[in-house]
C-alpha positions as a Markdown table, in Angstrom:
| # | Residue | x | y | z |
|---|---|---|---|---|
| 1 | Met | -46.3 | 44.6 | -97.2 |
| 2 | Ala | -47.5 | 43.8 | -93.7 |
| 3 | Val | -50.9 | 42.4 | -93.1 |
| 4 | Leu | -53.4 | 44.4 | -91.0 |
| 5 | Lys | -50.7 | 46.8 | -89.8 |
| 6 | Val | -51.7 | 49.0 | -86.8 |
| 7 | Lys | -49.7 | 51.9 | -85.2 |
| 8 | Phe | -49.3 | 51.8 | -81.4 |
| 9 | Thr | -48.2 | 54.5 | -79.0 |
| 10 | Lys | -46.7 | 53.7 | -75.6 |
| 11 | Thr | -50.0 | 54.2 | -73.9 |
| 12 | Lys | -51.8 | 51.9 | -76.3 |
| 13 | Arg | -49.2 | 49.2 | -75.9 |
| 14 | Asp | -49.5 | 49.3 | -72.1 |
| 15 | Lys | -53.3 | 49.2 | -72.3 |
| 16 | Leu | -53.2 | 46.3 | -74.8 |
| 17 | Ala | -50.9 | 44.3 | -72.5 |
| 18 | Gln | -53.2 | 45.0 | -69.5 |
| 19 | Val | -56.3 | 43.9 | -71.4 |
| 20 | Leu | -54.6 | 40.8 | -72.7 |
| 21 | Trp | -53.6 | 39.9 | -69.1 |
| 22 | Ile | -57.2 | 40.0 | -68.0 |
| 23 | Leu | -58.4 | 38.1 | -71.1 |
| 24 | Asn | -55.8 | 35.4 | -70.6 |
| 25 | Trp | -57.1 | 34.8 | -67.0 |
| 26 | Ile | -60.7 | 34.7 | -68.4 |
| 27 | Ser | -59.3 | 32.1 | -70.9 |
| 28 | Val | -58.0 | 30.0 | -67.9 |
| 29 | Val | -61.6 | 30.0 | -66.6 |
| 30 | Thr | -62.9 | 28.9 | -70.0 |
| 31 | Gly | -60.3 | 26.1 | -70.1 |
| 32 | Ala | -61.6 | 24.9 | -66.8 |
| 33 | Val | -65.2 | 25.0 | -68.2 |
| 34 | Leu | -64.1 | 22.8 | -71.1 |
| 35 | Phe | -62.5 | 20.4 | -68.7 |
| 36 | Ile | -65.7 | 20.2 | -66.7 |
| 37 | Leu | -67.8 | 19.8 | -69.8 |
| 38 | Gly | -65.6 | 16.9 | -70.9 |
| 39 | Leu | -65.9 | 15.2 | -67.6 |
| 40 | Phe | -69.7 | 15.7 | -67.6 |
| 41 | Leu | -70.0 | 14.1 | -71.1 |
| 42 | Lys | -67.8 | 11.3 | -70.1 |
| 43 | Val | -69.9 | 10.6 | -67.0 |
| 44 | Glu | -73.1 | 10.7 | -69.0 |
| 45 | Ile | -71.8 | 8.2 | -71.5 |
| 46 | Asn | -70.5 | 5.9 | -68.8 |
| 47 | Lys | -73.9 | 5.9 | -67.1 |
| 48 | Arg | -75.4 | 4.0 | -70.1 |
| 49 | Val | -72.3 | 2.3 | -71.4 |
| 50 | Glu | -74.0 | -1.1 | -71.0 |
| 51 | Leu | -76.5 | 0.0 | -73.6 |
| 52 | Met | -73.8 | 0.9 | -76.2 |
| 53 | Ala | -71.8 | -1.3 | -78.4 |
| 54 | Glu | -68.0 | -1.3 | -78.1 |
| 55 | Arg | -67.4 | 1.8 | -80.3 |
| 56 | Asp | -64.8 | 4.4 | -79.8 |
| 57 | Ile | -67.1 | 7.2 | -78.8 |
| 58 | Gln | -65.0 | 8.3 | -75.8 |
| 59 | Tyr | -62.6 | 10.4 | -78.0 |
| 60 | Val | -64.9 | 13.5 | -77.8 |
| 61 | Pro | -64.9 | 13.8 | -74.0 |
| 62 | Asn | -61.3 | 12.8 | -73.8 |
| 63 | Met | -60.5 | 15.6 | -76.4 |
| 64 | Leu | -62.4 | 18.1 | -74.3 |
| 65 | Ile | -60.6 | 17.2 | -71.1 |
| 66 | Ala | -57.2 | 17.4 | -72.8 |
| 67 | Val | -58.1 | 20.7 | -74.5 |
| 68 | Gly | -59.4 | 22.2 | -71.2 |
| 69 | Leu | -56.2 | 21.3 | -69.3 |
| 70 | Ile | -53.9 | 22.6 | -72.1 |
| 71 | Ala | -56.0 | 25.8 | -72.3 |
| 72 | Cys | -55.4 | 26.5 | -68.6 |
| 73 | Ala | -51.7 | 26.0 | -68.9 |
| 74 | Ile | -51.2 | 28.0 | -72.1 |
| 75 | Asn | -53.4 | 31.0 | -70.9 |
| 76 | Phe | -51.7 | 31.0 | -67.5 |
| 77 | Leu | -48.4 | 31.4 | -69.3 |
| 78 | Gly | -49.9 | 34.0 | -71.6 |
| 79 | Gly | -51.2 | 36.0 | -68.7 |
| 80 | Lys | -47.7 | 36.1 | -67.1 |
| 81 | Ile | -46.1 | 37.2 | -70.4 |
| 82 | Cys | -48.7 | 40.0 | -71.0 |
| 83 | Tyr | -48.3 | 41.2 | -67.4 |
| 84 | Asp | -44.5 | 41.5 | -67.9 |
| 85 | Cys | -44.9 | 43.2 | -71.3 |
| 86 | Val | -46.3 | 46.3 | -69.6 |
| 87 | Asp | -42.7 | 47.1 | -68.9 |
| 88 | Thr | -40.6 | 47.1 | -72.1 |
| 89 | Thr | -37.5 | 46.1 | -70.3 |
| 90 | Lys | -39.2 | 43.0 | -69.0 |
| 91 | Phe | -40.2 | 42.0 | -72.5 |
| 92 | Leu | -36.6 | 41.1 | -73.2 |
| 93 | Arg | -36.9 | 38.0 | -71.1 |
| 94 | Trp | -39.8 | 36.8 | -73.2 |
| 95 | Lys | -38.6 | 38.0 | -76.6 |
| 96 | Leu | -37.3 | 34.6 | -77.8 |
| 97 | Ile | -40.3 | 32.7 | -76.3 |
| 98 | Met | -43.2 | 34.8 | -77.6 |
| 99 | Leu | -43.0 | 33.7 | -81.3 |
| 100 | Pro | -42.9 | 29.9 | -80.4 |
| 101 | Tyr | -45.6 | 30.6 | -77.9 |
| 102 | Ile | -47.8 | 32.2 | -80.5 |
| 103 | Val | -47.2 | 29.4 | -83.0 |
| 104 | Cys | -48.1 | 26.7 | -80.4 |
| 105 | Thr | -51.2 | 28.7 | -79.3 |
| 106 | Phe | -52.3 | 28.9 | -83.0 |
| 107 | Phe | -52.2 | 25.2 | -83.4 |
| 108 | Phe | -53.9 | 24.8 | -80.0 |
| 109 | Thr | -56.8 | 27.1 | -81.2 |
| 110 | Phe | -57.1 | 24.8 | -84.3 |
| 111 | Cys | -57.4 | 21.8 | -81.9 |
| 112 | Val | -60.2 | 23.7 | -80.1 |
| 113 | Leu | -62.0 | 24.2 | -83.4 |
| 114 | Val | -61.6 | 20.5 | -84.2 |
| 115 | Gly | -63.1 | 19.7 | -80.8 |
| 116 | Ala | -66.1 | 21.8 | -81.6 |
| 117 | Leu | -66.6 | 20.1 | -84.9 |
| 118 | Met | -66.3 | 16.7 | -83.3 |
| 119 | Cys | -69.1 | 17.5 | -81.0 |
| 120 | Tyr | -71.4 | 17.9 | -84.1 |
| 121 | Ser | -70.0 | 14.9 | -86.0 |
| 122 | Met | -70.4 | 12.3 | -83.2 |
| 123 | Arg | -74.1 | 11.7 | -83.9 |
| 124 | Gly | -73.6 | 9.0 | -86.6 |
| 125 | Glu | -71.2 | 6.9 | -84.5 |
| 126 | Leu | -73.4 | 7.3 | -81.4 |
| 127 | Glu | -76.5 | 6.1 | -83.3 |
| 128 | Glu | -74.7 | 3.0 | -84.6 |
| 129 | Ser | -73.4 | 2.2 | -81.1 |
| 130 | Leu | -76.9 | 2.6 | -79.6 |
| 131 | Thr | -78.5 | 0.5 | -82.2 |
| 132 | Leu | -76.2 | -2.5 | -81.6 |
| 133 | Gly | -76.0 | -2.0 | -77.9 |
| 134 | Leu | -79.8 | -1.8 | -77.3 |
| 135 | Thr | -80.4 | -4.8 | -79.5 |
| 136 | Gln | -77.9 | -6.8 | -77.4 |
| 137 | Ala | -79.3 | -5.5 | -74.1 |
| 138 | Met | -82.8 | -6.5 | -75.1 |
| 139 | Arg | -81.6 | -10.0 | -76.1 |
| 140 | Phe | -80.1 | -10.5 | -72.7 |
| 141 | Tyr | -83.1 | -8.9 | -70.8 |
| 142 | Lys | -84.3 | -12.4 | -69.7 |
| 143 | Asp | -80.9 | -13.6 | -68.4 |
| 144 | Thr | -81.4 | -12.4 | -64.8 |
| 145 | Asp | -79.6 | -15.5 | -63.4 |
| 146 | Ile | -76.5 | -15.3 | -65.6 |
| 147 | Pro | -73.5 | -13.4 | -64.1 |
| 148 | Gly | -72.5 | -10.4 | -66.1 |
| 149 | Arg | -76.0 | -10.0 | -67.5 |
| 150 | Cys | -78.3 | -10.1 | -64.5 |
| 151 | Phe | -78.2 | -6.2 | -64.3 |
| 152 | Leu | -79.5 | -5.7 | -67.8 |
| 153 | Lys | -83.2 | -6.2 | -67.0 |
| 154 | Arg | -83.0 | -3.4 | -64.4 |
| 155 | Thr | -81.0 | -1.2 | -66.7 |
| 156 | Val | -83.4 | -1.5 | -69.6 |
| 157 | Asp | -86.5 | -1.1 | -67.4 |
| 158 | Leu | -85.1 | 2.1 | -65.8 |
| 159 | Leu | -84.2 | 3.4 | -69.3 |
| 160 | Gln | -87.7 | 2.9 | -70.7 |
| 161 | Ile | -89.3 | 4.5 | -67.6 |
| 162 | Gln | -86.9 | 7.4 | -67.4 |
| 163 | Phe | -86.9 | 8.2 | -71.1 |
| 164 | Gln | -90.5 | 7.2 | -71.7 |
| 165 | Cys | -89.5 | 4.9 | -74.6 |
| 166 | Cys | -90.0 | 1.2 | -75.6 |
| 167 | Gly | -87.8 | -1.1 | -77.5 |
| 168 | Asn | -85.0 | -0.1 | -79.9 |
| 169 | Ser | -87.0 | 1.5 | -82.7 |
| 170 | Gly | -90.4 | 0.9 | -81.1 |
| 171 | Tyr | -92.5 | -1.4 | -79.0 |
| 172 | Lys | -92.8 | -4.0 | -81.7 |
| 173 | Asp | -89.1 | -4.8 | -81.3 |
| 174 | Trp | -90.1 | -6.9 | -78.2 |
| 175 | Phe | -92.2 | -9.1 | -80.4 |
| 176 | Gln | -89.1 | -10.4 | -82.2 |
| 177 | Ile | -87.1 | -11.6 | -79.1 |
| 178 | Gln | -87.8 | -13.8 | -76.2 |
| 179 | Trp | -87.7 | -11.5 | -73.2 |
| 180 | Ile | -89.2 | -14.0 | -70.6 |
| 181 | Ser | -86.8 | -16.7 | -69.3 |
| 182 | Asn | -87.7 | -20.3 | -69.8 |
| 183 | Arg | -87.7 | -20.9 | -66.0 |
| 184 | Tyr | -90.8 | -18.7 | -65.8 |
| 185 | Leu | -92.7 | -20.6 | -68.5 |
| 186 | Asp | -95.1 | -23.3 | -67.5 |
| 187 | Met | -94.1 | -26.3 | -69.6 |
| 188 | Ser | -97.2 | -28.2 | -68.5 |
| 189 | Gln | -99.4 | -26.0 | -70.6 |
| 190 | Gln | -99.7 | -27.2 | -74.2 |
| 191 | Gln | -100.0 | -23.6 | -75.5 |
| 192 | Val | -96.5 | -22.8 | -74.2 |
| 193 | Val | -95.0 | -25.9 | -75.6 |
| 194 | Asp | -96.7 | -25.4 | -79.0 |
| 195 | Arg | -95.4 | -21.8 | -79.1 |
| 196 | Leu | -91.8 | -23.0 | -78.4 |
| 197 | Arg | -92.1 | -25.7 | -81.1 |
| 198 | Ser | -93.5 | -23.3 | -83.7 |
| 199 | Asn | -90.4 | -21.2 | -83.6 |
| 200 | Val | -87.4 | -22.4 | -85.6 |
| 201 | Glu | -84.9 | -21.3 | -82.9 |
| 202 | Gly | -87.1 | -22.6 | -80.1 |
| 203 | Lys | -87.9 | -19.2 | -78.7 |
| 204 | Tyr | -91.0 | -18.1 | -76.9 |
| 205 | Leu | -92.2 | -15.2 | -78.9 |
| 206 | Met | -95.3 | -13.2 | -78.2 |
| 207 | Asp | -97.0 | -9.9 | -78.9 |
| 208 | Gly | -96.2 | -8.5 | -75.5 |
| 209 | Val | -93.9 | -6.0 | -73.9 |
| 210 | Pro | -92.3 | -5.5 | -70.4 |
| 211 | Phe | -94.1 | -3.5 | -67.8 |
| 212 | Ser | -91.7 | -0.6 | -68.2 |
| 213 | Cys | -93.2 | 0.2 | -71.7 |
| 214 | Cys | -96.5 | 1.2 | -70.1 |
| 215 | Asn | -97.5 | 4.8 | -70.5 |
| 216 | Ile | -98.3 | 6.0 | -67.0 |
| 217 | Asn | -100.3 | 8.9 | -68.4 |
| 218 | Ser | -102.9 | 6.6 | -70.1 |
| 219 | Pro | -106.3 | 6.4 | -68.3 |
| 220 | Arg | -106.7 | 2.8 | -69.3 |
| 221 | Pro | -105.0 | -0.1 | -67.5 |
| 222 | Cys | -101.9 | -1.0 | -69.4 |
| 223 | Ile | -102.3 | -3.6 | -72.1 |
| 224 | Gln | -98.9 | -5.2 | -72.3 |
| 225 | Gln | -99.9 | -8.8 | -73.3 |
| 226 | Gln | -101.6 | -9.7 | -76.6 |
| 227 | Val | -101.1 | -6.2 | -77.8 |
| 228 | Thr | -102.2 | -7.1 | -81.4 |
| 229 | Asn | -105.2 | -9.3 | -80.3 |
| 230 | Asn | -108.3 | -7.1 | -80.4 |
| 231 | Ser | -110.6 | -9.8 | -79.1 |
| 232 | Ala | -108.6 | -10.3 | -76.0 |
| 233 | His | -109.5 | -6.8 | -74.7 |
| 234 | Phe | -112.8 | -5.0 | -74.3 |
| 235 | His | -113.4 | -2.1 | -76.7 |
| 236 | Tyr | -109.9 | -2.3 | -78.1 |
| 237 | Glu | -108.5 | -1.7 | -81.6 |
| 238 | His | -104.7 | -1.7 | -81.7 |
| 239 | Gln | -104.5 | -0.4 | -85.3 |
| 240 | Thr | -106.5 | 2.7 | -84.8 |
| 241 | Glu | -106.5 | 3.4 | -81.1 |
| 242 | Glu | -103.5 | 5.1 | -79.5 |
| 243 | Leu | -101.9 | 2.4 | -77.5 |
| 244 | Asn | -101.2 | 3.0 | -73.8 |
| 245 | Leu | -97.5 | 2.1 | -74.5 |
| 246 | Trp | -94.6 | 4.4 | -75.0 |
| 247 | Met | -94.4 | 4.9 | -78.8 |
| 248 | Lys | -90.9 | 6.3 | -79.1 |
| 249 | Gly | -88.0 | 4.0 | -79.5 |
| 250 | Cys | -85.2 | 4.2 | -76.9 |
| 251 | Arg | -82.6 | 4.6 | -79.6 |
| 252 | Gln | -84.3 | 7.8 | -80.7 |
| 253 | Ala | -84.8 | 9.0 | -77.1 |
| 254 | Leu | -81.2 | 8.5 | -76.2 |
| 255 | Leu | -80.0 | 10.0 | -79.5 |
| 256 | Glu | -82.0 | 13.1 | -78.9 |
| 257 | Tyr | -80.7 | 13.3 | -75.3 |
| 258 | Tyr | -77.1 | 13.0 | -76.2 |
| 259 | Thr | -77.5 | 15.2 | -79.3 |
| 260 | Asn | -78.8 | 18.1 | -77.2 |
| 261 | Ile | -75.9 | 17.7 | -74.9 |
| 262 | Met | -73.4 | 17.6 | -77.7 |
| 263 | Gln | -74.9 | 20.6 | -79.5 |
| 264 | Ser | -74.7 | 22.7 | -76.3 |
| 265 | Ile | -71.2 | 21.7 | -75.6 |
| 266 | Gly | -70.2 | 22.2 | -79.3 |
| 267 | Leu | -71.6 | 25.8 | -79.2 |
| 268 | Thr | -69.7 | 26.5 | -76.0 |
| 269 | Val | -66.4 | 25.1 | -77.5 |
| 270 | Leu | -67.0 | 27.2 | -80.7 |
| 271 | Ile | -67.4 | 30.4 | -78.6 |
| 272 | Thr | -64.3 | 29.5 | -76.7 |
| 273 | Trp | -62.4 | 29.1 | -80.0 |
| 274 | Leu | -63.5 | 32.5 | -81.2 |
| 275 | Phe | -62.4 | 34.0 | -77.8 |
| 276 | Glu | -59.0 | 32.2 | -77.9 |
| 277 | Leu | -58.5 | 33.4 | -81.5 |
| 278 | Ser | -59.1 | 37.0 | -80.5 |
| 279 | Val | -56.7 | 36.8 | -77.6 |
| 280 | Leu | -54.1 | 35.2 | -79.8 |
| 281 | Thr | -54.5 | 38.1 | -82.3 |
| 282 | Gly | -53.9 | 40.6 | -79.5 |
| 283 | Val | -50.8 | 38.8 | -78.3 |
| 284 | Arg | -49.4 | 38.8 | -81.9 |
| 285 | Tyr | -50.0 | 42.6 | -82.2 |
| 286 | Leu | -48.3 | 43.1 | -78.8 |
| 287 | Gln | -45.3 | 41.0 | -79.7 |
| 288 | Thr | -44.6 | 42.7 | -83.1 |
| 289 | Ser | -45.1 | 46.2 | -81.7 |
| 290 | Leu | -42.7 | 45.6 | -78.9 |
| 291 | Glu | -40.1 | 44.0 | -81.2 |
| 292 | Asn | -40.3 | 47.1 | -83.4 |
| 293 | Val | -39.8 | 49.3 | -80.3 |
| 294 | Leu | -36.6 | 47.4 | -79.5 |
| 295 | Arg | -35.3 | 47.9 | -83.1 |
| 296 | Gln | -35.9 | 51.7 | -82.7 |
| 297 | Gly | -34.2 | 51.8 | -79.3 |
| 298 | Asp | -36.7 | 54.2 | -77.8 |
| 299 | Pro | -39.2 | 52.5 | -75.4 |
| 300 | Asp | -41.5 | 55.6 | -75.5 |
| 301 | Ser | -41.7 | 55.8 | -79.3 |
| 302 | Glu | -44.6 | 54.8 | -81.5 |
| 303 | Ser | -44.3 | 51.4 | -83.2 |
| 304 | Asp | -46.1 | 49.3 | -85.8 |
| 305 | Gly | -47.8 | 46.0 | -85.1 |
| 306 | Trp | -49.1 | 43.5 | -87.5 |
| 307 | Leu | -50.3 | 39.9 | -87.9 |
| 308 | Leu | -47.9 | 39.0 | -90.7 |
| 309 | Glu | -44.8 | 40.9 | -91.7 |
| 310 | Asn | -45.4 | 40.0 | -95.4 |
| 311 | Ser | -48.4 | 39.2 | -97.4 |
| 312 | Phe | -50.1 | 35.8 | -97.1 |
| 313 | Met | -48.6 | 34.5 | -100.4 |
| 314 | Glu | -45.1 | 35.8 | -99.5 |
| 315 | Thr | -45.3 | 34.3 | -96.1 |
| 316 | Ala | -46.4 | 30.9 | -97.5 |
| 317 | Arg | -43.5 | 31.0 | -100.1 |
| 318 | Ile | -40.9 | 31.8 | -97.4 |
| 319 | Asn | -42.1 | 29.1 | -95.1 |
| 320 | Leu | -42.2 | 26.6 | -98.0 |
| 321 | Asn | -38.6 | 27.5 | -99.0 |
| 322 | Ile | -37.5 | 27.0 | -95.3 |
| 323 | Ile | -39.1 | 23.5 | -95.3 |
| 324 | Lys | -37.5 | 22.6 | -98.6 |
| 325 | Ser | -34.0 | 23.7 | -97.4 |
| 326 | Leu | -34.5 | 21.7 | -94.2 |
| 327 | Gly | -35.4 | 18.7 | -96.2 |
| 328 | Lys | -32.4 | 19.0 | -98.5 |
| 329 | Asn | -30.0 | 19.4 | -95.5 |
| 330 | Asn | -31.5 | 16.3 | -93.9 |
| 331 | His | -31.1 | 14.3 | -97.1 |
| 332 | Ile | -27.4 | 15.3 | -97.4 |
| 333 | Asp | -26.7 | 14.4 | -93.8 |
| 334 | Thr | -28.5 | 11.1 | -94.2 |
| 335 | Ala | -26.5 | 10.3 | -97.3 |
| 336 | Lys | -23.2 | 11.1 | -95.5 |
| 337 | Asn | -24.1 | 9.1 | -92.4 |
| 338 | Gly | -25.1 | 6.2 | -94.6 |
| 339 | Asp | -21.7 | 5.9 | -96.4 |
| 340 | Pro | -18.7 | 7.1 | -94.5 |
| 341 | Asn | -16.5 | 6.9 | -97.7 |
| 342 | Ile | -18.8 | 8.9 | -99.9 |
| 343 | Asp | -16.2 | 11.7 | -100.2 |
| 344 | Ile | -13.2 | 9.4 | -100.7 |
| 345 | Pro | -12.4 | 8.7 | -104.4 |
| 346 | Ser | -12.3 | 5.1 | -105.4 |
| 347 | Thr | -9.0 | 3.7 | -106.7 |
| 348 | Ser | -10.4 | 0.5 | -108.2 |
| 349 | Lys | -10.9 | 2.1 | -111.6 |
| 350 | Ala | -8.2 | 4.9 | -111.5 |
| 351 | His | -7.4 | 6.8 | -114.7 |
| 352 | Tyr | -3.7 | 7.3 | -114.9 |
| 353 | Gly | -2.1 | 10.2 | -116.8 |
| 354 | Pro | 1.3 | 11.8 | -117.1 |
| 355 | Asp | 1.2 | 12.9 | -113.5 |
| 356 | Asn | -0.4 | 9.8 | -112.2 |
| 357 | Val | 2.0 | 6.9 | -113.1 |
| 358 | Pro | 1.1 | 3.5 | -111.6 |
| 359 | Pro | 3.9 | 1.8 | -109.8 |
| 360 | Lys | 5.9 | -0.7 | -111.7 |
| 361 | Thr | 5.1 | -4.3 | -111.1 |
| 362 | Ile | 8.0 | -6.3 | -109.9 |
| 363 | Lys | 8.3 | -9.7 | -111.6 |
| 364 | Glu | 9.0 | -12.6 | -109.4 |
| 365 | Ala | 12.3 | -14.4 | -110.0 |
| 366 | Ser | 11.9 | -17.6 | -111.9 |
């Protein structure tokens, strides 16, 4: 029994082909949109790639770019097919191509769905990449005179100003690393020397943050040195007073920024998947109804269209049997190719009977 069988007249078939022609061209546009979104995401990730660890997070934008290009090609071909299918006689040139086209498009729509799900599942890997990358960037913040690292101070400062954040998880992350280069420390001061000696690793640690952590909206002058020392500042209590520093960590700020982008892109891709699936359904109805017209021999007659000619279970069973038969044939061919004498009976252990007398052995003359 056919699944979701619908009866089509000649007029309905022509209108279906015309509507599908328009929808396929709209799908070409949506494919271009996916391509542009993939490029946009790739550019946004590359803007701050110095702040990310070497993790494979480029697979999502690459997937979107590939899906967008394939969507343009597939739907362009689908538009041409549907345009010719308005004329039943022109359908003959596409008759053998339509079923493989539908199968390929079905798997393509599955890839679109996978792309949408990947947009929502990227958050975990992105968070891990940002955690490691920001920690490394903060560690090299002071290395302004070392090639390959001299740009990181400017990158981190611009990040903290633009995203109004401080540190990796918060401003106290700066207390745990030396972010001032030794060449800017006055070694003639005993306080500096004692601080360096008090640290096991010989680092100059202090309760201070870079200037880019300062909250520009605070009415009080920025307190970026001796942040935890209440006596160093007038009318100041760092445990109760809201500090004039950015309180949000840069990892959280960047994660929220990229998550919003990924959710918007994921929703767009999901809508595109639903649209592509509806177009594919229409193409399947058009193909089966036109094939039934050819069987009837009357191009103006009514015909049935369906999604599956048999039930889901029957279709699965038929396809499984086809796969099994192909596997058996491949196994037999492999066996024959592996032993060219497989069909030749062996004579090493022959069984002789009345009709199979071995030749007499001739004794050698003594």
